[in-house]
Amino acid sequence: MKNKRILITGGLGQVGSYLTERYYENNEITILDNASSSYRDTVPENVNLVIGDIQGPEAVRLVNQADIVIHTAAQIDVNKSFNQPSFDCDTNIQGTLNLLAASKDLNLDKFIYFSSAAVYGDPIKIPVHESHPTEPLSPYGVSKLAGEKYALMYQRAFDLPVVAIRPFNIYSPRQNPLNPYSGVISKFIEHVKSNQSPTIFGDGKQTRDFISVHDIVNLVNLILKSNKVIGKVFNAGTGTQTNINTLSDLVMELIGNELEINYQEARPGDIYHSVADISAAKKLGFKPDLNLKRGLTELI
Ligand code: UD2
């Protein structure tokens, strides 16, 4: 892809920063980010960084200068969504709606909405297909689903070229283990490196579909290149499940530090099994890296 004006909301974040790196050399990137949970405080020289809110007039102005909008900015802390549901709603629903309304009459190439596997709630059937019922277990899951519904409605009502992605458990070197919402992988690595026992909530037999941020970027790229994706939703996972006990063993093995596991009560509302059906993404040519060991090695 070349010479496109791409607006990446949340461009300082875990996903947005990698998307920026993928596209900035041949395209004109603008980042809109409120710097609330930034993983990056610097961006490449020719990237236009705007610190601001997706709910404000600034967002509208930037959408008007874009060919492609990739909307990754969000309130992503599930706990916070329980403690401050209105804040979560404002950011994830009103913010998304502001961008969609601004995009409505433009001639965008694509509007990519980052949803979440949280929209499914507790899966009744795995692997989870995109047609699986959506019964979120948190305000966060509801707000991501509402944003997705608005986005797809804008596609049907106004022909806005919307595509939605539902990531499963993303890992990347830019996940800060000190953030309360950061994922289990970065927590395990941080603990084992500093010679502290990893904590496992529950029996550790729960499973997750861990996907590298590089694969998320690859899926975005396939979506940007395809003209058969408008109005569709894509799971972003690997299609393989890893249980948390296995994950902790693997992290300890790779770091070379065997520690006792500190087992704690399961987290309230924790999903037991989660794994994506990725047949839709595979039809686009998506081939995620199934070697978690390699991904973990990069992080370590
Ligand atoms: C993921 C997303 C979250 C939301 C949710 C929807 C991440 C980081 N979070 O939460 O944003 O979309 O899915 O369902 O991707 N665990 C331990 N020890 C730890 C930390 C976690 O045992 O120190 C367990 C935890 O109880 C869970 C599993 O590991 O069973 C994965 O936890 P997580 O916090 O990485 O992600 P998850 O799936 O709760």
mmCIF file of C-alpha atoms and ligand atoms in Angstrom:
data_model
loop_
_atom_site.group_PDB
_atom_site.id
_atom_site.type_symbol
_atom_site.label_atom_id
_atom_site.label_comp_id
_atom_site.label_asym_id
_atom_site.label_seq_id
_atom_site.Cartn_x
_atom_site.Cartn_y
_atom_site.Cartn_z
ATOM 1 C CA MET A 1 0.000 0.000 0.000
ATOM 2 C CA LYS A 2 1.321 3.416 -0.960
ATOM 3 C CA ASN A 3 0.546 7.091 -0.649
ATOM 4 C CA LYS A 4 -2.527 6.710 1.501
ATOM 5 C CA ARG A 5 -3.493 9.066 4.271
ATOM 6 C CA ILE A 6 -4.051 6.750 7.223
ATOM 7 C CA LEU A 7 -5.541 7.894 10.504
ATOM 8 C CA ILE A 8 -4.623 5.506 13.320
ATOM 9 C CA THR A 9 -6.514 6.219 16.516
ATOM 10 C CA GLY A 10 -4.634 4.832 19.493
ATOM 11 C CA GLY A 11 -1.480 4.957 17.414
ATOM 12 C CA LEU A 12 0.744 5.078 20.492
ATOM 13 C CA GLY A 13 -0.781 1.893 21.875
ATOM 14 C CA GLN A 14 0.096 -1.757 21.671
ATOM 15 C CA VAL A 15 -1.528 -2.379 18.282
ATOM 16 C CA GLY A 16 -1.497 1.123 16.832
ATOM 17 C CA SER A 17 2.239 1.593 17.270
ATOM 18 C CA TYR A 18 3.014 -1.551 15.272
ATOM 19 C CA LEU A 19 0.562 -0.508 12.556
ATOM 20 C CA THR A 20 2.324 2.846 12.365
ATOM 21 C CA GLU A 21 5.662 1.113 11.926
ATOM 22 C CA ARG A 22 4.254 -1.081 9.191
ATOM 23 C CA TYR A 23 2.866 1.771 7.080
ATOM 24 C CA TYR A 24 4.708 5.004 7.795
ATOM 25 C CA GLU A 25 7.428 4.649 5.147
ATOM 26 C CA ASN A 26 5.102 4.623 2.153
ATOM 27 C CA ASN A 27 2.078 6.404 3.508
ATOM 28 C CA GLU A 28 1.056 9.549 5.351
ATOM 29 C CA ILE A 29 0.235 8.516 8.900
ATOM 30 C CA THR A 30 -1.631 10.587 11.440
ATOM 31 C CA ILE A 31 -1.942 9.288 14.978
ATOM 32 C CA LEU A 32 -4.707 10.463 17.253
ATOM 33 C CA ASP A 33 -4.030 9.311 20.805
ATOM 34 C CA ASN A 34 -4.797 10.698 24.250
ATOM 35 C CA ALA A 35 -1.492 9.292 25.571
ATOM 36 C CA SER A 36 -3.330 7.590 28.413
ATOM 37 C CA SER A 37 -1.667 4.220 28.119
ATOM 38 C CA SER A 38 1.032 4.921 25.630
ATOM 39 C CA TYR A 39 3.688 2.375 24.926
ATOM 40 C CA ARG A 40 5.488 4.842 22.693
ATOM 41 C CA ASP A 41 6.232 8.448 23.379
ATOM 42 C CA THR A 42 8.113 9.035 20.175
ATOM 43 C CA VAL A 43 6.976 8.361 16.643
ATOM 44 C CA PRO A 44 8.912 8.356 13.364
ATOM 45 C CA GLU A 45 9.715 11.836 12.089
ATOM 46 C CA ASN A 46 7.240 11.993 9.241
ATOM 47 C CA VAL A 47 4.308 10.765 11.338
ATOM 48 C CA ASN A 48 1.840 13.402 12.428
ATOM 49 C CA LEU A 49 1.104 12.885 16.134
ATOM 50 C CA VAL A 50 -1.972 14.584 17.567
ATOM 51 C CA ILE A 51 -2.601 14.222 21.278
ATOM 52 C CA GLY A 52 -6.330 14.440 21.652
ATOM 53 C CA ASP A 53 -9.616 12.718 22.254
ATOM 54 C CA ILE A 54 -11.601 10.575 19.831
ATOM 55 C CA GLN A 55 -14.750 12.223 21.177
ATOM 56 C CA GLY A 56 -13.805 15.765 20.217
ATOM 57 C CA PRO A 57 -13.863 18.030 17.142
ATOM 58 C CA GLU A 58 -10.170 17.316 16.536
ATOM 59 C CA ALA A 59 -11.085 13.715 15.674
ATOM 60 C CA VAL A 60 -13.641 14.955 13.147
ATOM 61 C CA ARG A 61 -11.071 17.215 11.525
ATOM 62 C CA LEU A 62 -8.547 14.368 11.217
ATOM 63 C CA VAL A 63 -11.063 11.905 9.790
ATOM 64 C CA ASN A 64 -11.791 14.470 7.094
ATOM 65 C CA GLN A 65 -8.160 14.337 6.006
ATOM 66 C CA ALA A 66 -7.922 10.535 5.794
ATOM 67 C CA ASP A 67 -8.325 7.851 3.130
ATOM 68 C CA ILE A 68 -8.272 5.043 5.691
ATOM 69 C CA VAL A 69 -9.280 5.060 9.344
ATOM 70 C CA ILE A 70 -7.969 2.347 11.664
ATOM 71 C CA HIS A 71 -9.705 2.753 14.987
ATOM 72 C CA THR A 72 -7.783 1.045 17.773
ATOM 73 C CA ALA A 73 -8.185 3.697 20.489
ATOM 74 C CA ALA A 74 -10.259 2.460 23.391
ATOM 75 C CA GLN A 75 -10.677 2.152 27.106
ATOM 76 C CA ILE A 76 -9.281 -1.403 27.375
ATOM 77 C CA ASP A 77 -9.219 -2.111 31.099
ATOM 78 C CA VAL A 78 -11.959 -4.624 31.952
ATOM 79 C CA ASN A 79 -11.761 -3.801 35.696
ATOM 80 C CA LYS A 80 -12.020 -0.094 35.057
ATOM 81 C CA SER A 81 -15.072 -0.730 32.933
ATOM 82 C CA PHE A 82 -16.787 -2.110 36.054
ATOM 83 C CA ASN A 83 -15.611 0.746 38.271
ATOM 84 C CA GLN A 84 -16.274 3.511 35.751
ATOM 85 C CA PRO A 85 -18.836 2.150 33.285
ATOM 86 C CA SER A 86 -19.839 5.594 32.054
ATOM 87 C CA PHE A 87 -16.258 6.478 31.245
ATOM 88 C CA ASP A 88 -15.910 3.178 29.390
ATOM 89 C CA CYS A 89 -19.143 3.875 27.520
ATOM 90 C CA ASP A 90 -18.130 7.433 26.599
ATOM 91 C CA THR A 91 -14.764 6.391 25.241
ATOM 92 C CA ASN A 92 -15.709 3.201 23.459
ATOM 93 C CA ILE A 93 -19.212 4.007 22.241
ATOM 94 C CA GLN A 94 -19.409 7.808 21.946
ATOM 95 C CA GLY A 95 -15.830 7.961 20.692
ATOM 96 C CA THR A 96 -16.499 5.383 18.001
ATOM 97 C CA LEU A 97 -19.760 7.057 17.050
ATOM 98 C CA ASN A 98 -18.004 10.414 16.678
ATOM 99 C CA LEU A 99 -15.546 8.883 14.195
ATOM 100 C CA LEU A 100 -18.270 7.064 12.281
ATOM 101 C CA ALA A 101 -20.478 10.136 12.023
ATOM 102 C CA ALA A 102 -17.498 12.123 10.755
ATOM 103 C CA SER A 103 -16.745 9.413 8.166
ATOM 104 C CA LYS A 104 -20.290 8.996 6.898
ATOM 105 C CA ASP A 105 -20.187 11.311 3.887
ATOM 106 C CA LEU A 106 -16.531 10.892 3.020
ATOM 107 C CA ASN A 107 -15.196 8.620 0.364
ATOM 108 C CA LEU A 108 -13.014 6.472 2.628
ATOM 109 C CA ASP A 109 -11.220 3.364 1.312
ATOM 110 C CA LYS A 110 -11.743 1.530 4.600
ATOM 111 C CA PHE A 111 -12.765 2.042 8.195
ATOM 112 C CA ILE A 112 -11.301 -0.723 10.344
ATOM 113 C CA TYR A 113 -12.865 -1.083 13.765
ATOM 114 C CA PHE A 114 -10.986 -2.916 16.511
ATOM 115 C CA SER A 115 -13.546 -4.874 18.470
ATOM 116 C CA SER A 116 -12.653 -7.636 20.964
ATOM 117 C CA ALA A 117 -13.198 -11.316 21.696
ATOM 118 C CA ALA A 118 -14.798 -9.954 24.888
ATOM 119 C CA VAL A 119 -18.007 -9.511 22.863
ATOM 120 C CA TYR A 120 -18.619 -13.281 23.041
ATOM 121 C CA GLY A 121 -18.638 -13.663 26.817
ATOM 122 C CA ASP A 122 -18.345 -17.249 27.992
ATOM 123 C CA PRO A 123 -18.204 -19.374 24.834
ATOM 124 C CA ILE A 124 -20.875 -22.049 24.533
ATOM 125 C CA LYS A 125 -19.069 -23.638 21.608
ATOM 126 C CA ILE A 126 -15.372 -23.614 20.760
ATOM 127 C CA PRO A 127 -13.645 -22.782 18.552
ATOM 128 C CA VAL A 128 -15.608 -19.541 18.611
ATOM 129 C CA HIS A 129 -16.950 -18.611 15.199
ATOM 130 C CA GLU A 130 -17.881 -15.018 14.326
ATOM 131 C CA SER A 131 -21.543 -16.116 14.316
ATOM 132 C CA HIS A 132 -21.312 -17.245 17.957
ATOM 133 C CA PRO A 133 -23.846 -15.474 20.231
ATOM 134 C CA THR A 134 -22.549 -12.287 21.832
ATOM 135 C CA GLU A 135 -23.241 -12.129 25.569
ATOM 136 C CA PRO A 136 -20.474 -9.955 27.063
ATOM 137 C CA LEU A 137 -19.549 -10.360 30.727
ATOM 138 C CA SER A 138 -18.289 -6.828 31.318
ATOM 139 C CA PRO A 139 -19.199 -3.241 30.481
ATOM 140 C CA TYR A 140 -16.061 -3.311 28.330
ATOM 141 C CA GLY A 141 -17.440 -6.217 26.277
ATOM 142 C CA VAL A 142 -20.739 -4.379 25.886
ATOM 143 C CA SER A 143 -19.089 -1.133 24.795
ATOM 144 C CA LYS A 144 -16.869 -2.886 22.245
ATOM 145 C CA LEU A 145 -19.890 -4.722 20.893
ATOM 146 C CA ALA A 146 -21.943 -1.527 20.737
ATOM 147 C CA GLY A 147 -19.146 0.191 18.808
ATOM 148 C CA GLU A 148 -19.061 -2.732 16.417
ATOM 149 C CA LYS A 149 -22.847 -2.664 15.955
ATOM 150 C CA TYR A 150 -22.750 1.066 15.213
ATOM 151 C CA ALA A 151 -19.894 0.588 12.757
ATOM 152 C CA LEU A 152 -21.640 -2.209 10.864
ATOM 153 C CA MET A 153 -24.891 -0.267 10.874
ATOM 154 C CA TYR A 154 -23.045 2.681 9.286
ATOM 155 C CA GLN A 155 -21.865 0.265 6.634
ATOM 156 C CA ARG A 156 -25.394 -0.927 5.863
ATOM 157 C CA ALA A 157 -27.084 2.464 6.125
ATOM 158 C CA PHE A 158 -24.442 4.692 4.511
ATOM 159 C CA ASP A 159 -22.116 2.339 2.622
ATOM 160 C CA LEU A 160 -19.234 3.230 4.904
ATOM 161 C CA PRO A 161 -16.527 0.628 4.086
ATOM 162 C CA VAL A 162 -16.374 -0.858 7.593
ATOM 163 C CA VAL A 163 -14.531 -4.026 8.602
ATOM 164 C CA ALA A 164 -14.406 -5.241 12.215
ATOM 165 C CA ILE A 165 -11.678 -7.295 13.870
ATOM 166 C CA ARG A 166 -12.159 -9.246 17.089
ATOM 167 C CA PRO A 167 -8.734 -9.922 18.597
ATOM 168 C CA PHE A 168 -8.291 -12.729 21.107
ATOM 169 C CA ASN A 169 -5.366 -12.460 23.581
ATOM 170 C CA ILE A 170 -2.755 -10.228 21.959
ATOM 171 C CA TYR A 171 0.829 -10.290 23.195
ATOM 172 C CA SER A 172 3.667 -7.990 22.276
ATOM 173 C CA PRO A 173 6.904 -6.648 23.711
ATOM 174 C CA ARG A 174 5.084 -3.355 24.228
ATOM 175 C CA GLN A 175 2.716 -4.669 26.854
ATOM 176 C CA ASN A 176 3.644 -3.057 30.138
ATOM 177 C CA PRO A 177 3.526 -5.735 32.890
ATOM 178 C CA LEU A 178 2.959 -3.015 35.490
ATOM 179 C CA ASN A 179 -0.372 -2.054 33.958
ATOM 180 C CA PRO A 180 -3.135 -3.861 35.838
ATOM 181 C CA TYR A 181 -4.818 -4.780 32.548
ATOM 182 C CA SER A 182 -1.727 -6.162 30.920
ATOM 183 C CA GLY A 183 -1.871 -9.783 29.878
ATOM 184 C CA VAL A 184 -0.794 -12.954 31.578
ATOM 185 C CA ILE A 185 2.232 -13.447 29.309
ATOM 186 C CA SER A 186 3.941 -10.205 30.236
ATOM 187 C CA LYS A 187 3.112 -10.778 33.915
ATOM 188 C CA PHE A 188 4.644 -14.262 33.890
ATOM 189 C CA ILE A 189 7.802 -13.043 32.155
ATOM 190 C CA GLU A 190 8.208 -10.132 34.557
ATOM 191 C CA HIS A 191 7.734 -12.373 37.607
ATOM 192 C CA VAL A 192 10.004 -15.190 36.497
ATOM 193 C CA LYS A 193 12.750 -12.778 35.447
ATOM 194 C CA SER A 194 12.704 -11.159 38.867
ATOM 195 C CA ASN A 195 12.673 -14.569 40.567
ATOM 196 C CA GLN A 196 9.096 -14.315 41.849
ATOM 197 C CA SER A 197 6.582 -17.143 41.568
ATOM 198 C CA PRO A 198 4.070 -16.650 38.800
ATOM 199 C CA THR A 199 0.503 -16.398 40.101
ATOM 200 C CA ILE A 200 -2.108 -18.588 38.490
ATOM 201 C CA PHE A 201 -5.731 -17.751 39.115
ATOM 202 C CA GLY A 202 -7.796 -20.949 39.333
ATOM 203 C CA ASP A 203 -6.506 -24.393 38.394
ATOM 204 C CA GLY A 204 -4.490 -23.143 35.417
ATOM 205 C CA LYS A 205 -6.360 -25.455 33.064
ATOM 206 C CA GLN A 206 -8.219 -22.554 31.508
ATOM 207 C CA THR A 207 -7.119 -21.864 27.948
ATOM 208 C CA ARG A 208 -6.558 -18.833 25.781
ATOM 209 C CA ASP A 209 -5.749 -18.177 22.138
ATOM 210 C CA PHE A 210 -2.566 -16.078 22.271
ATOM 211 C CA ILE A 211 -1.819 -14.097 19.137
ATOM 212 C CA SER A 212 1.273 -12.054 18.401
ATOM 213 C CA VAL A 213 0.780 -8.395 17.547
ATOM 214 C CA HIS A 214 2.679 -9.057 14.295
ATOM 215 C CA ASP A 215 -0.114 -11.390 13.200
ATOM 216 C CA ILE A 216 -2.695 -8.743 14.042
ATOM 217 C CA VAL A 217 -0.802 -6.332 11.766
ATOM 218 C CA ASN A 218 -0.676 -8.999 9.044
ATOM 219 C CA LEU A 219 -4.430 -9.482 9.257
ATOM 220 C CA VAL A 220 -5.018 -5.729 8.982
ATOM 221 C CA ASN A 221 -2.822 -5.751 5.900
ATOM 222 C CA LEU A 222 -4.838 -8.536 4.269
ATOM 223 C CA ILE A 223 -8.048 -6.673 5.072
ATOM 224 C CA LEU A 224 -6.684 -3.462 3.560
ATOM 225 C CA LYS A 225 -5.777 -5.301 0.373
ATOM 226 C CA SER A 226 -9.069 -7.137 -0.063
ATOM 227 C CA ASN A 227 -12.197 -5.792 -1.697
ATOM 228 C CA LYS A 228 -14.390 -8.599 -0.341
ATOM 229 C CA VAL A 229 -14.311 -7.717 3.322
ATOM 230 C CA ILE A 230 -16.655 -4.759 3.657
ATOM 231 C CA GLY A 231 -19.321 -5.247 6.317
ATOM 232 C CA LYS A 232 -17.567 -8.313 7.683
ATOM 233 C CA VAL A 233 -16.219 -9.310 11.072
ATOM 234 C CA PHE A 234 -12.992 -11.281 11.515
ATOM 235 C CA ASN A 235 -11.740 -13.160 14.533
ATOM 236 C CA ALA A 236 -8.059 -12.505 15.090
ATOM 237 C CA GLY A 237 -6.562 -15.498 16.822
ATOM 238 C CA THR A 238 -4.413 -18.453 15.908
ATOM 239 C CA GLY A 239 -7.025 -21.179 16.266
ATOM 240 C CA THR A 240 -4.908 -22.956 18.878
ATOM 241 C CA GLN A 241 -5.455 -22.935 22.626
ATOM 242 C CA THR A 242 -2.803 -22.892 25.303
ATOM 243 C CA ASN A 243 -3.538 -23.632 28.899
ATOM 244 C CA ILE A 244 -2.149 -21.330 31.560
ATOM 245 C CA ASN A 245 -0.166 -24.088 33.334
ATOM 246 C CA THR A 246 1.578 -24.927 30.057
ATOM 247 C CA LEU A 247 2.243 -21.247 29.485
ATOM 248 C CA SER A 248 3.897 -20.799 32.877
ATOM 249 C CA ASP A 249 6.042 -23.927 32.296
ATOM 250 C CA LEU A 250 7.110 -22.596 28.920
ATOM 251 C CA VAL A 251 8.035 -19.168 30.282
ATOM 252 C CA MET A 252 10.088 -20.710 33.108
ATOM 253 C CA GLU A 253 11.804 -23.075 30.697
ATOM 254 C CA LEU A 254 12.724 -20.282 28.266
ATOM 255 C CA ILE A 255 14.008 -18.011 31.016
ATOM 256 C CA GLY A 256 15.732 -20.931 32.714
ATOM 257 C CA ASN A 257 14.222 -20.361 36.133
ATOM 258 C CA GLU A 258 11.995 -23.068 37.658
ATOM 259 C CA LEU A 259 9.774 -21.613 40.380
ATOM 260 C CA GLU A 260 6.848 -22.811 42.504
ATOM 261 C CA ILE A 261 3.493 -21.656 41.173
ATOM 262 C CA ASN A 262 1.428 -19.452 43.441
ATOM 263 C CA TYR A 263 -2.152 -20.684 42.886
ATOM 264 C CA GLN A 264 -4.887 -18.199 43.809
ATOM 265 C CA GLU A 265 -8.687 -18.160 43.591
ATOM 266 C CA ALA A 266 -9.990 -17.918 40.030
ATOM 267 C CA ARG A 267 -10.788 -14.372 38.965
ATOM 268 C CA PRO A 268 -14.492 -13.584 39.131
ATOM 269 C CA GLY A 269 -16.071 -13.873 35.713
ATOM 270 C CA ASP A 270 -12.964 -15.488 34.208
ATOM 271 C CA ILE A 271 -13.746 -17.316 30.989
ATOM 272 C CA TYR A 272 -12.624 -20.946 31.075
ATOM 273 C CA HIS A 273 -11.869 -21.879 27.471
ATOM 274 C CA SER A 274 -11.332 -19.460 24.622
ATOM 275 C CA VAL A 275 -10.095 -20.177 21.130
ATOM 276 C CA ALA A 276 -10.920 -18.570 17.810
ATOM 277 C CA ASP A 277 -12.339 -20.130 14.684
ATOM 278 C CA ILE A 278 -10.237 -18.316 12.096
ATOM 279 C CA SER A 279 -11.597 -19.870 8.922
ATOM 280 C CA ALA A 280 -12.860 -16.462 7.734
ATOM 281 C CA ALA A 281 -9.431 -14.829 8.105
ATOM 282 C CA LYS A 282 -7.740 -17.843 6.515
ATOM 283 C CA LYS A 283 -9.804 -17.288 3.382
ATOM 284 C CA LEU A 284 -7.991 -13.958 3.050
ATOM 285 C CA GLY A 285 -4.669 -15.781 3.255
ATOM 286 C CA PHE A 286 -4.127 -15.291 6.987
ATOM 287 C CA LYS A 287 -1.433 -17.621 8.381
ATOM 288 C CA PRO A 288 -0.741 -16.831 12.022
ATOM 289 C CA ASP A 289 2.436 -17.987 13.695
ATOM 290 C CA LEU A 290 1.471 -21.108 15.653
ATOM 291 C CA ASN A 291 4.792 -21.311 17.415
ATOM 292 C CA LEU A 292 4.123 -19.600 20.738
ATOM 293 C CA LYS A 293 7.613 -20.537 21.877
ATOM 294 C CA ARG A 294 9.116 -18.337 19.159
ATOM 295 C CA GLY A 295 6.848 -15.441 20.123
ATOM 296 C CA LEU A 296 7.735 -15.808 23.781
ATOM 297 C CA THR A 297 11.414 -15.942 22.973
ATOM 298 C CA GLU A 298 11.138 -12.579 21.206
ATOM 299 C CA LEU A 299 9.470 -11.082 24.264
ATOM 300 C CA ILE A 300 11.945 -12.532 26.711
HETATM 301 C C1 UD2 B 1 -8.608 -10.754 27.802
HETATM 302 C C2 UD2 B 1 -8.223 -9.323 27.467
HETATM 303 C C3 UD2 B 1 -9.269 -8.360 27.974
HETATM 304 C C4 UD2 B 1 -10.649 -8.757 27.486
HETATM 305 C C5 UD2 B 1 -10.914 -10.200 27.894
HETATM 306 C C6 UD2 B 1 -12.244 -10.651 27.359
HETATM 307 C C7 UD2 B 1 -5.807 -9.193 27.477
HETATM 308 C C8 UD2 B 1 -4.591 -8.723 28.202
HETATM 309 N N1 UD2 B 1 -6.972 -8.975 28.108
HETATM 310 O O1 UD2 B 1 -8.600 -10.954 29.204
HETATM 311 O O2 UD2 B 1 -8.964 -7.047 27.502
HETATM 312 O O3 UD2 B 1 -10.717 -8.616 26.086
HETATM 313 O O4 UD2 B 1 -9.905 -11.069 27.354
HETATM 314 O O5 UD2 B 1 -12.564 -11.910 27.780
HETATM 315 O O6 UD2 B 1 -5.742 -9.689 26.367
HETATM 316 N N2 UD2 B 1 -3.966 -15.176 34.693
HETATM 317 C C9 UD2 B 1 -3.203 -15.843 35.637
HETATM 318 N N3 UD2 B 1 -2.194 -15.149 36.224
HETATM 319 C C10 UD2 B 1 -1.919 -13.830 35.957
HETATM 320 C C11 UD2 B 1 -2.704 -13.167 34.992
HETATM 321 C C12 UD2 B 1 -3.725 -13.881 34.386
HETATM 322 O O7 UD2 B 1 -3.435 -17.019 35.934
HETATM 323 O O8 UD2 B 1 -0.977 -13.283 36.540
HETATM 324 C C13 UD2 B 1 -5.015 -15.937 33.998
HETATM 325 C C14 UD2 B 1 -6.363 -15.234 34.005
HETATM 326 O O9 UD2 B 1 -7.102 -15.587 35.152
HETATM 327 C C15 UD2 B 1 -6.978 -15.786 32.723
HETATM 328 C C16 UD2 B 1 -5.785 -15.980 31.791
HETATM 329 O O10 UD2 B 1 -4.642 -16.019 32.636
HETATM 330 O O11 UD2 B 1 -7.589 -17.030 32.955
HETATM 331 C C17 UD2 B 1 -5.604 -14.851 30.785
HETATM 332 O O12 UD2 B 1 -5.643 -13.624 31.505
HETATM 333 P P1 UD2 B 1 -5.348 -12.198 30.810
HETATM 334 O O13 UD2 B 1 -5.483 -11.168 31.883
HETATM 335 O O14 UD2 B 1 -4.083 -12.250 30.066
HETATM 336 O O15 UD2 B 1 -6.474 -12.054 29.718
HETATM 337 P P2 UD2 B 1 -8.073 -12.321 29.785
HETATM 338 O O16 UD2 B 1 -8.314 -13.465 28.885
HETATM 339 O O17 UD2 B 1 -8.566 -12.372 31.172
#
